């Protein structure tokens, strides 16, 4: 869900507000959106487990059993 929302915001909402919504921007946005979503999804698959591991290590040090 986060990858989906972040790619939506970063791929068109911010650039669209900065440069304007010109004719044909929907086609260009769809092409960029698909590519960016795939990259974000793959990165989240790789980074997610690392982040969960690191956070569990931090919690284990703060709250030892």
mmCIF file of N, CA and C in Angstrom:
data_model
loop_
_atom_site.group_PDB
_atom_site.id
_atom_site.type_symbol
_atom_site.label_atom_id
_atom_site.label_comp_id
_atom_site.label_asym_id
_atom_site.label_seq_id
_atom_site.Cartn_x
_atom_site.Cartn_y
_atom_site.Cartn_z
ATOM 1 N N UNK A 1 0.822 -1.189 0.000
ATOM 2 C CA UNK A 1 0.000 0.000 0.000
ATOM 3 C C UNK A 1 0.870 1.257 0.000
ATOM 4 N N UNK A 2 1.949 1.214 0.790
ATOM 5 C CA UNK A 2 2.813 2.378 0.842
ATOM 6 C C UNK A 2 3.497 2.606 -0.507
ATOM 7 N N UNK A 3 3.952 1.545 -1.152
ATOM 8 C CA UNK A 3 4.578 1.680 -2.466
ATOM 9 C C UNK A 3 3.595 2.266 -3.468
ATOM 10 N N UNK A 4 2.358 1.834 -3.409
ATOM 11 C CA UNK A 4 1.329 2.331 -4.312
ATOM 12 C C UNK A 4 1.095 3.824 -4.114
ATOM 13 N N UNK A 5 0.916 4.248 -2.871
ATOM 14 C CA UNK A 5 0.642 5.655 -2.597
ATOM 15 C C UNK A 5 1.850 6.552 -2.862
ATOM 16 N N UNK A 6 3.031 6.103 -2.489
ATOM 17 C CA UNK A 6 4.220 6.925 -2.699
ATOM 18 C C UNK A 6 4.514 7.105 -4.191
ATOM 19 N N UNK A 7 4.331 6.062 -4.982
ATOM 20 C CA UNK A 7 4.577 6.226 -6.410
ATOM 21 C C UNK A 7 3.538 7.135 -7.044
ATOM 22 N N UNK A 8 2.321 7.088 -6.563
ATOM 23 C CA UNK A 8 1.294 8.003 -7.071
ATOM 24 C C UNK A 8 1.679 9.443 -6.775
ATOM 25 N N UNK A 9 2.079 9.715 -5.560
ATOM 26 C CA UNK A 9 2.434 11.077 -5.168
ATOM 27 C C UNK A 9 3.683 11.546 -5.897
ATOM 28 N N UNK A 10 4.721 10.731 -5.898
ATOM 29 C CA UNK A 10 5.997 11.155 -6.463
ATOM 30 C C UNK A 10 6.000 11.166 -7.986
ATOM 31 N N UNK A 11 5.223 10.300 -8.614
ATOM 32 C CA UNK A 11 5.291 10.217 -10.067
ATOM 33 C C UNK A 11 4.482 11.297 -10.761
ATOM 34 N N UNK A 12 3.394 11.791 -10.170
ATOM 35 C CA UNK A 12 2.636 12.783 -10.896
ATOM 36 C C UNK A 12 2.075 13.917 -10.071
ATOM 37 N N UNK A 13 1.658 13.699 -8.877
ATOM 38 C CA UNK A 13 1.020 14.777 -8.131
ATOM 39 C C UNK A 13 1.994 15.935 -7.917
ATOM 40 N N UNK A 14 3.173 15.642 -7.401
ATOM 41 C CA UNK A 14 4.150 16.710 -7.154
ATOM 42 C C UNK A 14 4.643 17.329 -8.461
ATOM 43 N N UNK A 15 5.105 16.535 -9.451
ATOM 44 C CA UNK A 15 5.521 17.168 -10.720
ATOM 45 C C UNK A 15 4.362 17.897 -11.420
ATOM 46 N N UNK A 16 3.170 17.357 -11.328
ATOM 47 C CA UNK A 16 2.022 18.016 -11.958
ATOM 48 C C UNK A 16 1.726 19.371 -11.340
ATOM 49 N N UNK A 17 1.840 19.467 -10.038
ATOM 50 C CA UNK A 17 1.621 20.744 -9.376
ATOM 51 C C UNK A 17 2.743 21.729 -9.689
ATOM 52 N N UNK A 18 3.961 21.245 -9.846
ATOM 53 C CA UNK A 18 5.093 22.124 -10.130
ATOM 54 C C UNK A 18 5.104 22.628 -11.571
ATOM 55 N N UNK A 19 4.797 21.749 -12.521
ATOM 56 C CA UNK A 19 4.932 22.093 -13.936
ATOM 57 C C UNK A 19 3.606 22.241 -14.660
ATOM 58 N N UNK A 20 2.510 21.957 -14.014
ATOM 59 C CA UNK A 20 1.201 22.072 -14.641
ATOM 60 C C UNK A 20 0.754 20.777 -15.298
ATOM 61 N N UNK A 21 -0.539 20.638 -15.441
ATOM 62 C CA UNK A 21 -1.129 19.455 -16.063
ATOM 63 C C UNK A 21 -1.431 19.802 -17.523
ATOM 64 N N UNK A 22 -0.538 19.423 -18.429
ATOM 65 C CA UNK A 22 -0.637 19.751 -19.840
ATOM 66 C C UNK A 22 -1.401 18.649 -20.574
ATOM 67 N N UNK A 23 -1.858 18.925 -21.802
ATOM 68 C CA UNK A 23 -2.550 17.880 -22.575
ATOM 69 C C UNK A 23 -1.627 16.678 -22.801
ATOM 70 N N UNK A 24 -2.145 15.505 -22.584
ATOM 71 C CA UNK A 24 -1.376 14.286 -22.778
ATOM 72 C C UNK A 24 -0.600 13.840 -21.544
ATOM 73 N N UNK A 25 -0.760 14.539 -20.423
ATOM 74 C CA UNK A 25 -0.005 14.163 -19.231
ATOM 75 C C UNK A 25 -0.462 12.834 -18.664
ATOM 76 N N UNK A 26 -1.696 12.437 -18.913
ATOM 77 C CA UNK A 26 -2.201 11.161 -18.376
ATOM 78 C C UNK A 26 -1.443 9.982 -18.995
ATOM 79 N N UNK A 27 -1.225 10.012 -20.300
ATOM 80 C CA UNK A 27 -0.471 8.926 -20.947
ATOM 81 C C UNK A 27 0.957 8.856 -20.422
ATOM 82 N N UNK A 28 1.585 10.005 -20.316
ATOM 83 C CA UNK A 28 2.952 10.038 -19.798
ATOM 84 C C UNK A 28 2.996 9.574 -18.353
ATOM 85 N N UNK A 29 2.027 9.997 -17.569
ATOM 86 C CA UNK A 29 1.962 9.592 -16.168
ATOM 87 C C UNK A 29 1.781 8.092 -16.035
ATOM 88 N N UNK A 30 0.915 7.487 -16.828
ATOM 89 C CA UNK A 30 0.688 6.040 -16.735
ATOM 90 C C UNK A 30 1.960 5.255 -17.031
ATOM 91 N N UNK A 31 2.727 5.697 -18.009
ATOM 92 C CA UNK A 31 3.984 5.009 -18.323
ATOM 93 C C UNK A 31 4.955 5.117 -17.156
ATOM 94 N N UNK A 32 5.102 6.317 -16.614
ATOM 95 C CA UNK A 32 6.007 6.500 -15.479
ATOM 96 C C UNK A 32 5.502 5.767 -14.254
ATOM 97 N N UNK A 33 4.203 5.765 -14.019
ATOM 98 C CA UNK A 33 3.625 5.157 -12.833
ATOM 99 C C UNK A 33 3.909 3.660 -12.781
ATOM 100 N N UNK A 34 3.745 2.991 -13.889
ATOM 101 C CA UNK A 34 3.977 1.541 -13.926
ATOM 102 C C UNK A 34 5.437 1.225 -13.612
ATOM 103 N N UNK A 35 6.349 1.958 -14.230
ATOM 104 C CA UNK A 35 7.778 1.711 -13.997
ATOM 105 C C UNK A 35 8.158 2.022 -12.558
ATOM 106 N N UNK A 36 7.721 3.172 -12.059
ATOM 107 C CA UNK A 36 8.073 3.578 -10.702
ATOM 108 C C UNK A 36 7.441 2.640 -9.674
ATOM 109 N N UNK A 37 6.203 2.191 -9.916
ATOM 110 C CA UNK A 37 5.557 1.290 -8.965
ATOM 111 C C UNK A 37 6.327 -0.023 -8.867
ATOM 112 N N UNK A 38 6.764 -0.548 -9.989
ATOM 113 C CA UNK A 38 7.524 -1.801 -9.965
ATOM 114 C C UNK A 38 8.836 -1.634 -9.203
ATOM 115 N N UNK A 39 9.522 -0.522 -9.425
ATOM 116 C CA UNK A 39 10.771 -0.272 -8.708
ATOM 117 C C UNK A 39 10.512 -0.152 -7.211
ATOM 118 N N UNK A 40 9.488 0.624 -6.829
ATOM 119 C CA UNK A 40 9.177 0.805 -5.407
ATOM 120 C C UNK A 40 8.765 -0.517 -4.763
ATOM 121 N N UNK A 41 8.011 -1.327 -5.466
ATOM 122 C CA UNK A 41 7.570 -2.615 -4.931
ATOM 123 C C UNK A 41 8.757 -3.539 -4.695
ATOM 124 N N UNK A 42 9.648 -3.615 -5.672
ATOM 125 C CA UNK A 42 10.822 -4.472 -5.524
ATOM 126 C C UNK A 42 11.732 -3.976 -4.403
ATOM 127 N N UNK A 43 11.894 -2.668 -4.304
ATOM 128 C CA UNK A 43 12.706 -2.132 -3.210
ATOM 129 C C UNK A 43 12.076 -2.433 -1.852
ATOM 130 N N UNK A 44 10.752 -2.328 -1.769
ATOM 131 C CA UNK A 44 10.103 -2.613 -0.486
ATOM 132 C C UNK A 44 10.235 -4.088 -0.113
ATOM 133 N N UNK A 45 10.273 -4.966 -1.099
ATOM 134 C CA UNK A 45 10.488 -6.386 -0.806
ATOM 135 C C UNK A 45 11.887 -6.627 -0.256
ATOM 136 N N UNK A 46 12.845 -5.878 -0.752
ATOM 137 C CA UNK A 46 14.216 -6.046 -0.290
ATOM 138 C C UNK A 46 14.508 -5.312 1.002
ATOM 139 N N UNK A 47 14.006 -4.105 1.130
ATOM 140 C CA UNK A 47 14.301 -3.273 2.291
ATOM 141 C C UNK A 47 13.425 -3.649 3.488
ATOM 142 N N UNK A 48 12.214 -4.114 3.246
ATOM 143 C CA UNK A 48 11.283 -4.456 4.323
ATOM 144 C C UNK A 48 11.849 -5.448 5.326
ATOM 145 N N UNK A 49 12.337 -6.598 4.880
ATOM 146 C CA UNK A 49 12.901 -7.554 5.837
ATOM 147 C C UNK A 49 14.092 -7.005 6.613
ATOM 148 N N UNK A 50 14.917 -6.208 5.957
ATOM 149 C CA UNK A 50 16.057 -5.611 6.653
ATOM 150 C C UNK A 50 15.575 -4.647 7.735
ATOM 151 N N UNK A 51 14.584 -3.840 7.409
ATOM 152 C CA UNK A 51 14.047 -2.884 8.377
ATOM 153 C C UNK A 51 13.402 -3.598 9.562
ATOM 154 N N UNK A 52 12.650 -4.662 9.300
ATOM 155 C CA UNK A 52 12.037 -5.413 10.395
ATOM 156 C C UNK A 52 13.098 -6.075 11.274
ATOM 157 N N UNK A 53 14.150 -6.598 10.661
ATOM 158 C CA UNK A 53 15.224 -7.210 11.435
ATOM 159 C C UNK A 53 15.907 -6.175 12.327
ATOM 160 N N UNK A 54 16.251 -5.029 11.747
ATOM 161 C CA UNK A 54 16.918 -3.993 12.533
ATOM 162 C C UNK A 54 16.032 -3.470 13.664
ATOM 163 N N UNK A 55 14.750 -3.279 13.387
ATOM 164 C CA UNK A 55 13.857 -2.795 14.446
ATOM 165 C C UNK A 55 13.688 -3.835 15.549
ATOM 166 N N UNK A 56 13.677 -5.111 15.203
ATOM 167 C CA UNK A 56 13.579 -6.137 16.245
ATOM 168 C C UNK A 56 14.836 -6.160 17.107
ATOM 169 N N UNK A 57 15.992 -5.909 16.496
ATOM 170 C CA UNK A 57 17.234 -5.850 17.265
ATOM 171 C C UNK A 57 17.225 -4.675 18.236
ATOM 172 N N UNK A 58 16.719 -3.540 17.787
ATOM 173 C CA UNK A 58 16.630 -2.357 18.655
ATOM 174 C C UNK A 58 15.688 -2.622 19.817
ATOM 175 N N UNK A 59 14.521 -3.183 19.524
ATOM 176 C CA UNK A 59 13.545 -3.472 20.581
ATOM 177 C C UNK A 59 14.113 -4.495 21.562
ATOM 178 N N UNK A 60 14.830 -5.486 21.071
ATOM 179 C CA UNK A 60 15.430 -6.497 21.929
ATOM 180 C C UNK A 60 16.463 -5.886 22.877
ATOM 181 N N UNK A 61 17.196 -4.886 22.418
ATOM 182 C CA UNK A 61 18.179 -4.225 23.281
ATOM 183 C C UNK A 61 17.499 -3.316 24.295
ATOM 184 N N UNK A 62 16.418 -2.672 23.909
ATOM 185 C CA UNK A 62 15.717 -1.763 24.831
ATOM 186 C C UNK A 62 14.936 -2.546 25.866
ATOM 187 N N UNK A 63 14.256 -3.609 25.451
ATOM 188 C CA UNK A 63 13.426 -4.410 26.343
ATOM 189 C C UNK A 63 13.917 -5.853 26.381
ATOM 190 N N UNK A 64 15.030 -6.121 27.052
ATOM 191 C CA UNK A 64 15.512 -7.512 27.102
ATOM 192 C C UNK A 64 14.563 -8.378 27.943
ATOM 193 N N UNK A 65 14.493 -9.620 27.612
ATOM 194 C CA UNK A 65 13.592 -10.532 28.342
ATOM 195 C C UNK A 65 14.224 -11.014 29.622
#
